[in-house]
mmCIF file with all atom_site columns, C-alpha atoms in Angstrom:
data_model
loop_
_atom_site.group_PDB
_atom_site.id
_atom_site.type_symbol
_atom_site.label_atom_id
_atom_site.label_alt_id
_atom_site.label_comp_id
_atom_site.label_asym_id
_atom_site.label_entity_id
_atom_site.label_seq_id
_atom_site.pdbx_PDB_ins_code
_atom_site.Cartn_x
_atom_site.Cartn_y
_atom_site.Cartn_z
_atom_site.occupancy
_atom_site.B_iso_or_equiv
_atom_site.pdbx_formal_charge
_atom_site.auth_seq_id
_atom_site.auth_comp_id
_atom_site.auth_asym_id
_atom_site.auth_atom_id
_atom_site.pdbx_PDB_model_num
ATOM 1   C CA . MET A 1 1   ? 123.593 19.047 95.871  1.00 0.00 ? 1   MET A CA 1
ATOM 2   C CA . GLY A 1 2   ? 126.311 20.150 93.473  1.00 0.00 ? 2   GLY A CA 1
ATOM 3   C CA . THR A 1 3   ? 128.968 22.768 94.206  1.00 0.00 ? 3   THR A CA 1
ATOM 4   C CA . LEU A 1 4   ? 127.831 26.283 93.379  1.00 0.00 ? 4   LEU A CA 1
ATOM 5   C CA . SER A 1 5   ? 130.038 28.134 90.921  1.00 0.00 ? 5   SER A CA 1
ATOM 6   C CA . LEU A 1 6   ? 129.988 31.363 88.945  1.00 0.00 ? 6   LEU A CA 1
ATOM 7   C CA . PRO A 1 7   ? 128.456 31.221 85.483  1.00 0.00 ? 7   PRO A CA 1
ATOM 8   C CA . PRO A 1 8   ? 130.986 31.469 82.622  1.00 0.00 ? 8   PRO A CA 1
ATOM 9   C CA . GLN A 1 9   ? 129.887 34.994 81.729  1.00 0.00 ? 9   GLN A CA 1
ATOM 10  C CA . ALA A 1 10  ? 130.336 36.367 85.259  1.00 0.00 ? 10  ALA A CA 1
ATOM 11  C CA . THR A 1 11  ? 132.815 39.215 85.555  1.00 0.00 ? 11  THR A CA 1
ATOM 12  C CA . ARG A 1 12  ? 135.646 38.815 88.020  1.00 0.00 ? 12  ARG A CA 1
ATOM 13  C CA . VAL A 1 13  ? 135.625 41.920 90.206  1.00 0.00 ? 13  VAL A CA 1
ATOM 14  C CA . GLY A 1 14  ? 138.169 43.116 92.745  1.00 0.00 ? 14  GLY A CA 1
ATOM 15  C CA . LEU A 1 15  ? 136.796 44.596 95.986  1.00 0.00 ? 15  LEU A CA 1
ATOM 16  C CA . ALA A 1 16  ? 138.531 47.574 97.578  1.00 0.00 ? 16  ALA A CA 1
ATOM 17  C CA . VAL A 1 17  ? 137.920 50.307 100.144 1.00 0.00 ? 17  VAL A CA 1
ATOM 18  C CA . ASP A 1 18  ? 138.900 53.974 100.069 1.00 0.00 ? 18  ASP A CA 1
ATOM 19  C CA . VAL A 1 19  ? 138.776 56.277 103.090 1.00 0.00 ? 19  VAL A CA 1
ATOM 20  C CA . ALA A 1 20  ? 138.054 60.011 103.082 1.00 0.00 ? 20  ALA A CA 1
ATOM 21  C CA . ALA A 1 21  ? 139.372 60.911 106.548 1.00 0.00 ? 21  ALA A CA 1
ATOM 22  C CA . PHE A 1 22  ? 138.742 64.453 107.791 1.00 0.00 ? 22  PHE A CA 1
ATOM 23  C CA . ALA A 1 23  ? 139.875 66.623 110.689 1.00 0.00 ? 23  ALA A CA 1
ATOM 24  C CA . MET A 1 24  ? 139.873 70.325 111.531 1.00 0.00 ? 24  MET A CA 1
ATOM 25  C CA . HIS A 1 25  ? 143.301 71.994 111.550 1.00 0.00 ? 25  HIS A CA 1
ATOM 26  C CA . ALA A 1 26  ? 143.715 75.708 112.294 1.00 0.00 ? 26  ALA A CA 1
ATOM 27  C CA . GLY A 1 27  ? 140.084 76.391 111.492 1.00 0.00 ? 27  GLY A CA 1
ATOM 28  C CA . GLU A 1 28  ? 140.164 74.596 108.140 1.00 0.00 ? 28  GLU A CA 1
ATOM 29  C CA . LEU A 1 29  ? 138.668 71.280 107.055 1.00 0.00 ? 29  LEU A CA 1
ATOM 30  C CA . ARG A 1 30  ? 141.521 68.998 106.012 1.00 0.00 ? 30  ARG A CA 1
ATOM 31  C CA . VAL A 1 31  ? 141.553 65.609 104.311 1.00 0.00 ? 31  VAL A CA 1
ATOM 32  C CA . LEU A 1 32  ? 144.229 62.967 104.828 1.00 0.00 ? 32  LEU A CA 1
ATOM 33  C CA . LEU A 1 33  ? 146.006 61.921 101.623 1.00 0.00 ? 33  LEU A CA 1
ATOM 34  C CA . VAL A 1 34  ? 148.830 59.525 100.806 1.00 0.00 ? 34  VAL A CA 1
ATOM 35  C CA . GLN A 1 35  ? 151.410 59.687 98.031  1.00 0.00 ? 35  GLN A CA 1
ATOM 36  C CA . ARG A 1 36  ? 151.344 56.456 96.096  1.00 0.00 ? 36  ARG A CA 1
ATOM 37  C CA . GLY A 1 37  ? 154.593 54.533 95.788  1.00 0.00 ? 37  GLY A CA 1
ATOM 38  C CA . GLU A 1 38  ? 153.485 52.026 93.139  1.00 0.00 ? 38  GLU A CA 1
ATOM 39  C CA . LEU A 1 39  ? 151.947 51.982 89.683  1.00 0.00 ? 39  LEU A CA 1
ATOM 40  C CA . PRO A 1 40  ? 149.407 52.950 88.601  1.00 0.00 ? 40  PRO A CA 1
ATOM 41  C CA . HIS A 1 41  ? 149.547 56.652 89.553  1.00 0.00 ? 41  HIS A CA 1
ATOM 42  C CA . ALA A 1 42  ? 152.931 56.347 91.267  1.00 0.00 ? 42  ALA A CA 1
ATOM 43  C CA . ARG A 1 43  ? 153.828 59.547 93.163  1.00 0.00 ? 43  ARG A CA 1
ATOM 44  C CA . ASP A 1 44  ? 150.287 60.912 92.806  1.00 0.00 ? 44  ASP A CA 1
ATOM 45  C CA . TRP A 1 45  ? 148.229 61.805 95.864  1.00 0.00 ? 45  TRP A CA 1
ATOM 46  C CA . ALA A 1 46  ? 145.274 59.598 96.731  1.00 0.00 ? 46  ALA A CA 1
ATOM 47  C CA . LEU A 1 47  ? 142.866 58.693 99.492  1.00 0.00 ? 47  LEU A CA 1
ATOM 48  C CA . PRO A 1 48  ? 144.100 55.877 101.752 1.00 0.00 ? 48  PRO A CA 1
ATOM 49  C CA . GLY A 1 49  ? 142.748 52.568 100.556 1.00 0.00 ? 49  GLY A CA 1
ATOM 50  C CA . GLY A 1 50  ? 143.378 49.127 99.157  1.00 0.00 ? 50  GLY A CA 1
ATOM 51  C CA . PHE A 1 51  ? 141.975 45.692 98.521  1.00 0.00 ? 51  PHE A CA 1
ATOM 52  C CA . VAL A 1 52  ? 139.766 43.857 101.002 1.00 0.00 ? 52  VAL A CA 1
ATOM 53  C CA . GLN A 1 53  ? 141.347 40.678 102.338 1.00 0.00 ? 53  GLN A CA 1
ATOM 54  C CA . PRO A 1 54  ? 139.505 37.323 102.397 1.00 0.00 ? 54  PRO A CA 1
ATOM 55  C CA . GLY A 1 55  ? 137.235 37.057 105.429 1.00 0.00 ? 55  GLY A CA 1
ATOM 56  C CA . GLU A 1 56  ? 137.688 40.739 106.298 1.00 0.00 ? 56  GLU A CA 1
ATOM 57  C CA . ALA A 1 57  ? 134.724 43.012 107.040 1.00 0.00 ? 57  ALA A CA 1
ATOM 58  C CA . LEU A 1 58  ? 134.608 46.229 105.040 1.00 0.00 ? 58  LEU A CA 1
ATOM 59  C CA . HIS A 1 59  ? 135.008 48.531 108.062 1.00 0.00 ? 59  HIS A CA 1
ATOM 60  C CA . GLU A 1 60  ? 137.959 46.414 109.230 1.00 0.00 ? 60  GLU A CA 1
ATOM 61  C CA . ALA A 1 61  ? 139.592 46.834 105.823 1.00 0.00 ? 61  ALA A CA 1
ATOM 62  C CA . ALA A 1 62  ? 139.045 50.598 105.964 1.00 0.00 ? 62  ALA A CA 1
ATOM 63  C CA . LEU A 1 63  ? 140.648 50.856 109.406 1.00 0.00 ? 63  LEU A CA 1
ATOM 64  C CA . ARG A 1 64  ? 143.547 48.606 108.383 1.00 0.00 ? 64  ARG A CA 1
ATOM 65  C CA . GLU A 1 65  ? 144.334 50.658 105.287 1.00 0.00 ? 65  GLU A CA 1
ATOM 66  C CA . LEU A 1 66  ? 144.080 53.906 107.230 1.00 0.00 ? 66  LEU A CA 1
ATOM 67  C CA . ARG A 1 67  ? 146.531 52.669 109.867 1.00 0.00 ? 67  ARG A CA 1
ATOM 68  C CA . THR A 1 68  ? 148.894 50.955 107.430 1.00 0.00 ? 68  THR A CA 1
ATOM 69  C CA . GLU A 1 69  ? 149.193 53.742 104.883 1.00 0.00 ? 69  GLU A CA 1
ATOM 70  C CA . THR A 1 70  ? 149.214 56.758 107.229 1.00 0.00 ? 70  THR A CA 1
ATOM 71  C CA . THR A 1 71  ? 150.464 55.431 110.602 1.00 0.00 ? 71  THR A CA 1
ATOM 72  C CA . VAL A 1 72  ? 147.303 56.833 112.254 1.00 0.00 ? 72  VAL A CA 1
ATOM 73  C CA . GLU A 1 73  ? 146.850 54.867 115.464 1.00 0.00 ? 73  GLU A CA 1
ATOM 74  C CA . LEU A 1 74  ? 143.842 56.631 116.983 1.00 0.00 ? 74  LEU A CA 1
ATOM 75  C CA . GLU A 1 75  ? 140.361 55.259 116.391 1.00 0.00 ? 75  GLU A CA 1
ATOM 76  C CA . PRO A 1 76  ? 138.196 57.526 114.229 1.00 0.00 ? 76  PRO A CA 1
ATOM 77  C CA . ARG A 1 77  ? 135.478 59.330 116.140 1.00 0.00 ? 77  ARG A CA 1
ATOM 78  C CA . HIS A 1 78  ? 133.161 58.373 113.299 1.00 0.00 ? 78  HIS A CA 1
ATOM 79  C CA . LEU A 1 79  ? 133.388 55.856 110.443 1.00 0.00 ? 79  LEU A CA 1
ATOM 80  C CA . GLU A 1 80  ? 130.695 55.033 107.895 1.00 0.00 ? 80  GLU A CA 1
ATOM 81  C CA . GLN A 1 81  ? 130.250 53.593 104.418 1.00 0.00 ? 81  GLN A CA 1
ATOM 82  C CA . PHE A 1 82  ? 128.720 56.248 102.206 1.00 0.00 ? 82  PHE A CA 1
ATOM 83  C CA . TYR A 1 83  ? 128.911 55.171 98.548  1.00 0.00 ? 83  TYR A CA 1
ATOM 84  C CA . THR A 1 84  ? 130.104 52.448 96.179  1.00 0.00 ? 84  THR A CA 1
ATOM 85  C CA . PHE A 1 85  ? 132.163 53.385 93.134  1.00 0.00 ? 85  PHE A CA 1
ATOM 86  C CA . GLY A 1 86  ? 132.177 50.840 90.337  1.00 0.00 ? 86  GLY A CA 1
ATOM 87  C CA . GLU A 1 87  ? 132.721 52.475 86.970  1.00 0.00 ? 87  GLU A CA 1
ATOM 88  C CA . PRO A 1 88  ? 134.359 49.837 84.711  1.00 0.00 ? 88  PRO A CA 1
ATOM 89  C CA . SER A 1 89  ? 137.236 52.166 83.759  1.00 0.00 ? 89  SER A CA 1
ATOM 90  C CA . ARG A 1 90  ? 137.969 53.612 87.199  1.00 0.00 ? 90  ARG A CA 1
ATOM 91  C CA . ASP A 1 91  ? 141.131 51.505 87.644  1.00 0.00 ? 91  ASP A CA 1
ATOM 92  C CA . PRO A 1 92  ? 143.523 50.513 84.825  1.00 0.00 ? 92  PRO A CA 1
ATOM 93  C CA . ARG A 1 93  ? 144.334 47.226 86.587  1.00 0.00 ? 93  ARG A CA 1
ATOM 94  C CA . GLY A 1 94  ? 140.887 45.802 85.894  1.00 0.00 ? 94  GLY A CA 1
ATOM 95  C CA . ARG A 1 95  ? 137.323 45.864 87.184  1.00 0.00 ? 95  ARG A CA 1
ATOM 96  C CA . ILE A 1 96  ? 137.646 47.050 90.781  1.00 0.00 ? 96  ILE A CA 1
ATOM 97  C CA . VAL A 1 97  ? 134.726 48.188 92.905  1.00 0.00 ? 97  VAL A CA 1
ATOM 98  C CA . SER A 1 98  ? 135.500 50.451 95.858  1.00 0.00 ? 98  SER A CA 1
ATOM 99  C CA . VAL A 1 99  ? 133.313 50.888 98.916  1.00 0.00 ? 99  VAL A CA 1
ATOM 100 C CA . ALA A 1 100 ? 134.079 54.413 100.089 1.00 0.00 ? 100 ALA A CA 1
ATOM 101 C CA . HIS A 1 101 ? 134.168 55.276 103.789 1.00 0.00 ? 101 HIS A CA 1
ATOM 102 C CA . LEU A 1 102 ? 133.965 58.618 105.568 1.00 0.00 ? 102 LEU A CA 1
ATOM 103 C CA . ALA A 1 103 ? 135.993 59.042 108.757 1.00 0.00 ? 103 ALA A CA 1
ATOM 104 C CA . VAL A 1 104 ? 136.306 61.833 111.302 1.00 0.00 ? 104 VAL A CA 1
ATOM 105 C CA . LEU A 1 105 ? 139.575 61.654 113.191 1.00 0.00 ? 105 LEU A CA 1
ATOM 106 C CA . PRO A 1 106 ? 139.887 62.828 116.810 1.00 0.00 ? 106 PRO A CA 1
ATOM 107 C CA . HIS A 1 107 ? 140.602 66.449 117.668 1.00 0.00 ? 107 HIS A CA 1
ATOM 108 C CA . GLY A 1 108 ? 144.335 67.068 117.651 1.00 0.00 ? 108 GLY A CA 1
ATOM 109 C CA . THR A 1 109 ? 145.225 64.372 115.095 1.00 0.00 ? 109 THR A CA 1
ATOM 110 C CA . VAL A 1 110 ? 147.855 66.292 113.152 1.00 0.00 ? 110 VAL A CA 1
ATOM 111 C CA . ARG A 1 111 ? 151.141 64.484 112.646 1.00 0.00 ? 111 ARG A CA 1
ATOM 112 C CA . VAL A 1 112 ? 151.058 61.646 110.146 1.00 0.00 ? 112 VAL A CA 1
ATOM 113 C CA . THR A 1 113 ? 153.656 59.821 108.059 1.00 0.00 ? 113 THR A CA 1
ATOM 114 C CA . GLY A 1 114 ? 153.413 57.409 105.174 1.00 0.00 ? 114 GLY A CA 1
ATOM 115 C CA . GLY A 1 115 ? 153.451 53.672 105.748 1.00 0.00 ? 115 GLY A CA 1
ATOM 116 C CA . GLY A 1 116 ? 153.212 50.464 103.767 1.00 0.00 ? 116 GLY A CA 1
ATOM 117 C CA . HIS A 1 117 ? 153.861 51.129 100.070 1.00 0.00 ? 117 HIS A CA 1
ATOM 118 C CA . THR A 1 118 ? 153.192 54.866 100.275 1.00 0.00 ? 118 THR A CA 1
ATOM 119 C CA . LEU A 1 119 ? 155.881 57.543 99.856  1.00 0.00 ? 119 LEU A CA 1
ATOM 120 C CA . GLY A 1 120 ? 154.283 59.863 102.377 1.00 0.00 ? 120 GLY A CA 1
ATOM 121 C CA . ALA A 1 121 ? 151.098 61.139 103.976 1.00 0.00 ? 121 ALA A CA 1
ATOM 122 C CA . ASP A 1 122 ? 149.880 64.631 104.759 1.00 0.00 ? 122 ASP A CA 1
ATOM 123 C CA . TRP A 1 123 ? 146.849 66.821 105.418 1.00 0.00 ? 123 TRP A CA 1
ATOM 124 C CA . PHE A 1 124 ? 145.448 68.965 102.593 1.00 0.00 ? 124 PHE A CA 1
ATOM 125 C CA . PRO A 1 125 ? 142.623 71.519 102.375 1.00 0.00 ? 125 PRO A CA 1
ATOM 126 C CA . ALA A 1 126 ? 139.580 69.351 101.706 1.00 0.00 ? 126 ALA A CA 1
ATOM 127 C CA . HIS A 1 127 ? 137.917 71.914 99.450  1.00 0.00 ? 127 HIS A CA 1
ATOM 128 C CA . HIS A 1 128 ? 141.112 72.564 97.446  1.00 0.00 ? 128 HIS A CA 1
ATOM 129 C CA . PRO A 1 129 ? 143.062 69.290 97.216  1.00 0.00 ? 129 PRO A CA 1
ATOM 130 C CA . PRO A 1 130 ? 145.877 68.511 94.780  1.00 0.00 ? 130 PRO A CA 1
ATOM 131 C CA . ARG A 1 131 ? 145.233 66.420 91.678  1.00 0.00 ? 131 ARG A CA 1
ATOM 132 C CA . LEU A 1 132 ? 144.155 62.973 92.862  1.00 0.00 ? 132 LEU A CA 1
ATOM 133 C CA . ALA A 1 133 ? 144.687 59.474 91.447  1.00 0.00 ? 133 ALA A CA 1
ATOM 134 C CA . PHE A 1 134 ? 141.962 57.265 89.975  1.00 0.00 ? 134 PHE A CA 1
ATOM 135 C CA . ASP A 1 135 ? 138.473 58.699 90.624  1.00 0.00 ? 135 ASP A CA 1
ATOM 136 C CA . HIS A 1 136 ? 139.400 59.935 94.091  1.00 0.00 ? 136 HIS A CA 1
ATOM 137 C CA . ALA A 1 137 ? 138.416 63.525 93.280  1.00 0.00 ? 137 ALA A CA 1
ATOM 138 C CA . ALA A 1 138 ? 134.856 62.288 92.740  1.00 0.00 ? 138 ALA A CA 1
ATOM 139 C CA . ILE A 1 139 ? 135.013 60.216 95.935  1.00 0.00 ? 139 ILE A CA 1
ATOM 140 C CA . LEU A 1 140 ? 136.225 63.239 97.913  1.00 0.00 ? 140 LEU A CA 1
ATOM 141 C CA . ASP A 1 141 ? 133.507 65.487 96.460  1.00 0.00 ? 141 ASP A CA 1
ATOM 142 C CA . ARG A 1 142 ? 130.792 63.021 97.436  1.00 0.00 ? 142 ARG A CA 1
ATOM 143 C CA . ALA A 1 143 ? 132.343 62.556 100.894 1.00 0.00 ? 143 ALA A CA 1
ATOM 144 C CA . ILE A 1 144 ? 132.250 66.310 101.518 1.00 0.00 ? 144 ILE A CA 1
ATOM 145 C CA . GLY A 1 145 ? 128.619 66.394 100.403 1.00 0.00 ? 145 GLY A CA 1
ATOM 146 C CA . ARG A 1 146 ? 127.823 63.566 102.807 1.00 0.00 ? 146 ARG A CA 1
ATOM 147 C CA . LEU A 1 147 ? 129.662 65.380 105.598 1.00 0.00 ? 147 LEU A CA 1
ATOM 148 C CA . GLN A 1 148 ? 127.699 68.569 104.950 1.00 0.00 ? 148 GLN A CA 1
ATOM 149 C CA . LEU A 1 149 ? 124.421 66.670 105.020 1.00 0.00 ? 149 LEU A CA 1
ATOM 150 C CA . ARG A 1 150 ? 125.230 64.942 108.299 1.00 0.00 ? 150 ARG A CA 1
ATOM 151 C CA . LEU A 1 151 ? 126.062 68.242 109.994 1.00 0.00 ? 151 LEU A CA 1
ATOM 152 C CA . GLU A 1 152 ? 122.353 68.960 109.969 1.00 0.00 ? 152 GLU A CA 1
ATOM 153 C CA . TYR A 1 153 ? 120.743 65.687 110.998 1.00 0.00 ? 153 TYR A CA 1
ATOM 154 C CA . ALA A 1 154 ? 123.354 63.758 112.953 1.00 0.00 ? 154 ALA A CA 1
ATOM 155 C CA . ASN A 1 155 ? 125.339 66.374 114.919 1.00 0.00 ? 155 ASN A CA 1
ATOM 156 C CA . LEU A 1 156 ? 128.494 65.196 113.196 1.00 0.00 ? 156 LEU A CA 1
ATOM 157 C CA . ALA A 1 157 ? 130.178 68.556 113.835 1.00 0.00 ? 157 ALA A CA 1
ATOM 158 C CA . LEU A 1 158 ? 130.605 67.564 117.486 1.00 0.00 ? 158 LEU A CA 1
ATOM 159 C CA . GLU A 1 159 ? 132.874 64.682 116.475 1.00 0.00 ? 159 GLU A CA 1
ATOM 160 C CA . PHE A 1 160 ? 135.506 67.171 115.265 1.00 0.00 ? 160 PHE A CA 1
ATOM 161 C CA . LEU A 1 161 ? 135.827 68.827 118.683 1.00 0.00 ? 161 LEU A CA 1
ATOM 162 C CA . PRO A 1 162 ? 137.213 67.927 122.111 1.00 0.00 ? 162 PRO A CA 1
ATOM 163 C CA . ASP A 1 163 ? 134.705 66.982 124.803 1.00 0.00 ? 163 ASP A CA 1
ATOM 164 C CA . ALA A 1 164 ? 134.406 70.621 125.931 1.00 0.00 ? 164 ALA A CA 1
ATOM 165 C CA . PHE A 1 165 ? 134.362 73.441 123.394 1.00 0.00 ? 165 PHE A CA 1
ATOM 166 C CA . THR A 1 166 ? 133.171 76.991 122.803 1.00 0.00 ? 166 THR A CA 1
ATOM 167 C CA . LEU A 1 167 ? 130.413 78.068 120.435 1.00 0.00 ? 167 LEU A CA 1
ATOM 168 C CA . PRO A 1 168 ? 132.926 79.901 118.193 1.00 0.00 ? 168 PRO A CA 1
ATOM 169 C CA . GLU A 1 169 ? 134.884 76.642 117.880 1.00 0.00 ? 169 GLU A CA 1
ATOM 170 C CA . LEU A 1 170 ? 131.723 74.802 116.879 1.00 0.00 ? 170 LEU A CA 1
ATOM 171 C CA . GLN A 1 171 ? 130.887 77.527 114.365 1.00 0.00 ? 171 GLN A CA 1
ATOM 172 C CA . THR A 1 172 ? 134.375 77.162 112.896 1.00 0.00 ? 172 THR A CA 1
ATOM 173 C CA . VAL A 1 173 ? 133.650 73.476 112.218 1.00 0.00 ? 173 VAL A CA 1
ATOM 174 C CA . TYR A 1 174 ? 130.409 74.337 110.433 1.00 0.00 ? 174 TYR A CA 1
ATOM 175 C CA . GLU A 1 175 ? 132.111 77.031 108.371 1.00 0.00 ? 175 GLU A CA 1
ATOM 176 C CA . GLY A 1 176 ? 135.014 74.730 107.516 1.00 0.00 ? 176 GLY A CA 1
ATOM 177 C CA . VAL A 1 177 ? 132.753 71.923 106.339 1.00 0.00 ? 177 VAL A CA 1
ATOM 178 C CA . LEU A 1 178 ? 130.312 74.180 104.489 1.00 0.00 ? 178 LEU A CA 1
ATOM 179 C CA . ASP A 1 179 ? 133.140 76.355 103.096 1.00 0.00 ? 179 ASP A CA 1
ATOM 180 C CA . ARG A 1 180 ? 131.334 79.591 103.854 1.00 0.00 ? 180 ARG A CA 1
ATOM 181 C CA . SER A 1 181 ? 130.912 82.126 106.656 1.00 0.00 ? 181 SER A CA 1
ATOM 182 C CA . LEU A 1 182 ? 127.919 82.070 109.006 1.00 0.00 ? 182 LEU A CA 1
ATOM 183 C CA . ASP A 1 183 ? 126.332 84.880 110.966 1.00 0.00 ? 183 ASP A CA 1
ATOM 184 C CA . LYS A 1 184 ? 127.480 84.569 114.573 1.00 0.00 ? 184 LYS A CA 1
ATOM 185 C CA . ARG A 1 185 ? 124.204 85.673 116.190 1.00 0.00 ? 185 ARG A CA 1
ATOM 186 C CA . ASN A 1 186 ? 121.982 83.463 114.037 1.00 0.00 ? 186 ASN A CA 1
ATOM 187 C CA . PHE A 1 187 ? 124.289 80.459 114.442 1.00 0.00 ? 187 PHE A CA 1
ATOM 188 C CA . ARG A 1 188 ? 124.317 80.753 118.226 1.00 0.00 ? 188 ARG A CA 1
ATOM 189 C CA . LYS A 1 189 ? 120.526 81.093 118.380 1.00 0.00 ? 189 LYS A CA 1
ATOM 190 C CA . ARG A 1 190 ? 119.902 78.137 116.075 1.00 0.00 ? 190 ARG A CA 1
ATOM 191 C CA . ILE A 1 191 ? 122.377 75.780 117.760 1.00 0.00 ? 191 ILE A CA 1
ATOM 192 C CA . LEU A 1 192 ? 121.214 76.497 121.290 1.00 0.00 ? 192 LEU A CA 1
ATOM 193 C CA . ALA A 1 193 ? 117.578 76.044 120.246 1.00 0.00 ? 193 ALA A CA 1
ATOM 194 C CA . GLN A 1 194 ? 118.305 72.491 119.068 1.00 0.00 ? 194 GLN A CA 1
ATOM 195 C CA . GLY A 1 195 ? 118.968 71.272 122.605 1.00 0.00 ? 195 GLY A CA 1
ATOM 196 C CA . ILE A 1 196 ? 122.051 69.283 121.603 1.00 0.00 ? 196 ILE A CA 1
ATOM 197 C CA . LEU A 1 197 ? 124.429 71.239 123.868 1.00 0.00 ? 197 LEU A CA 1
ATOM 198 C CA . ALA A 1 198 ? 124.727 71.660 127.625 1.00 0.00 ? 198 ALA A CA 1
ATOM 199 C CA . ALA A 1 199 ? 126.817 74.266 129.422 1.00 0.00 ? 199 ALA A CA 1
ATOM 200 C CA . SER A 1 200 ? 129.711 72.566 131.196 1.00 0.00 ? 200 SER A CA 1
ATOM 201 C CA . GLY A 1 201 ? 129.876 75.123 133.992 1.00 0.00 ? 201 GLY A CA 1
ATOM 202 C CA . GLU A 1 202 ? 133.433 75.934 132.998 1.00 0.00 ? 202 GLU A CA 1
ATOM 203 C CA . ARG A 1 203 ? 134.951 78.843 131.103 1.00 0.00 ? 203 ARG A CA 1
ATOM 204 C CA . ARG A 1 204 ? 138.064 79.140 128.987 1.00 0.00 ? 204 ARG A CA 1
ATOM 205 C CA . SER A 1 205 ? 140.284 82.126 129.696 1.00 0.00 ? 205 SER A CA 1
ATOM 206 C CA . GLY A 1 206 ? 141.803 84.043 126.834 1.00 0.00 ? 206 GLY A CA 1
ATOM 207 C CA . VAL A 1 207 ? 141.698 87.480 125.301 1.00 0.00 ? 207 VAL A CA 1
ATOM 208 C CA . GLY A 1 208 ? 138.671 89.353 126.619 1.00 0.00 ? 208 GLY A CA 1
ATOM 209 C CA . ARG A 1 209 ? 135.787 87.756 128.495 1.00 0.00 ? 209 ARG A CA 1
ATOM 210 C CA . PRO A 1 210 ? 136.234 84.054 129.395 1.00 0.00 ? 210 PRO A CA 1
ATOM 211 C CA . ALA A 1 211 ? 134.239 81.883 126.978 1.00 0.00 ? 211 ALA A CA 1
ATOM 212 C CA . GLN A 1 212 ? 131.555 79.461 128.134 1.00 0.00 ? 212 GLN A CA 1
ATOM 213 C CA . LEU A 1 213 ? 132.387 75.828 127.448 1.00 0.00 ? 213 LEU A CA 1
ATOM 214 C CA . TYR A 1 214 ? 129.751 73.399 126.192 1.00 0.00 ? 214 TYR A CA 1
ATOM 215 C CA . ARG A 1 215 ? 129.422 69.625 125.940 1.00 0.00 ? 215 ARG A CA 1
ATOM 216 C CA . ARG A 1 216 ? 127.076 67.290 124.110 1.00 0.00 ? 216 ARG A CA 1
ATOM 217 C CA . ALA A 1 217 ? 123.798 67.202 126.007 1.00 0.00 ? 217 ALA A CA 1
ATOM 218 C CA . LYS A 1 218 ? 122.732 63.892 127.511 1.00 0.00 ? 218 LYS A CA 1
ATOM 219 C CA . GLY A 1 219 ? 120.304 62.168 125.204 1.00 0.00 ? 219 GLY A CA 1
ATOM 220 C CA . ALA A 1 220 ? 121.303 64.266 122.189 1.00 0.00 ? 220 ALA A CA 1
ATOM 221 C CA . ARG A 1 221 ? 121.411 62.412 118.897 1.00 0.00 ? 221 ARG A CA 1
ATOM 222 C CA . THR A 1 222 ? 124.835 61.160 117.948 1.00 0.00 ? 222 THR A CA 1
ATOM 223 C CA . ALA A 1 223 ? 126.386 60.693 114.535 1.00 0.00 ? 223 ALA A CA 1
ATOM 224 C CA . ALA A 1 224 ? 125.488 57.006 114.477 1.00 0.00 ? 224 ALA A CA 1
ATOM 225 C CA . LEU A 1 225 ? 123.871 55.658 111.340 1.00 0.00 ? 225 LEU A CA 1
#
């Protein structure tokens, strides 16, 4: 049997990953961006990402780029592929297809710095980001849409919170992702009726009446694909 090879007309395509990594900071949905240090789009803000190495799985490439470009060391609470971007003109360096990933970083992940070839890294309001390099604005828009969808059928909101949380904190996640206010009474009724939460038996002291803490109920659906 002869050696298999690409036909002469086959297009050489570069394979890359880009990561839309989210977290809640001060009641607002934030996205992690890096400032590029190389052409093209030098000094512009972009999603963390880069080329896939030979023999590397796509999720491994996404994690590597996230750690290398932003110095994030914690494992994401959630990581998934959500779309492939392959417009011929999306990258001036040539035909490059990017497999976009959505990540939710653990509660309390705040301080980041740039690494690798980046000039810096920082958190930005996900719904109002700065001008982004390449087609990363389109990637971010689709990532937010995916995140909003998975709030409803995969309990992804719980991945933004610590193990024990209050209902107002959970509502803040929903409002931050959806970018709109929700009625407190209706939200509480709807969430508790789903059976995804269990009272922890603990309360958090603060201003006014101590708030009941909740956890994910045993057997509740997770954010897994």
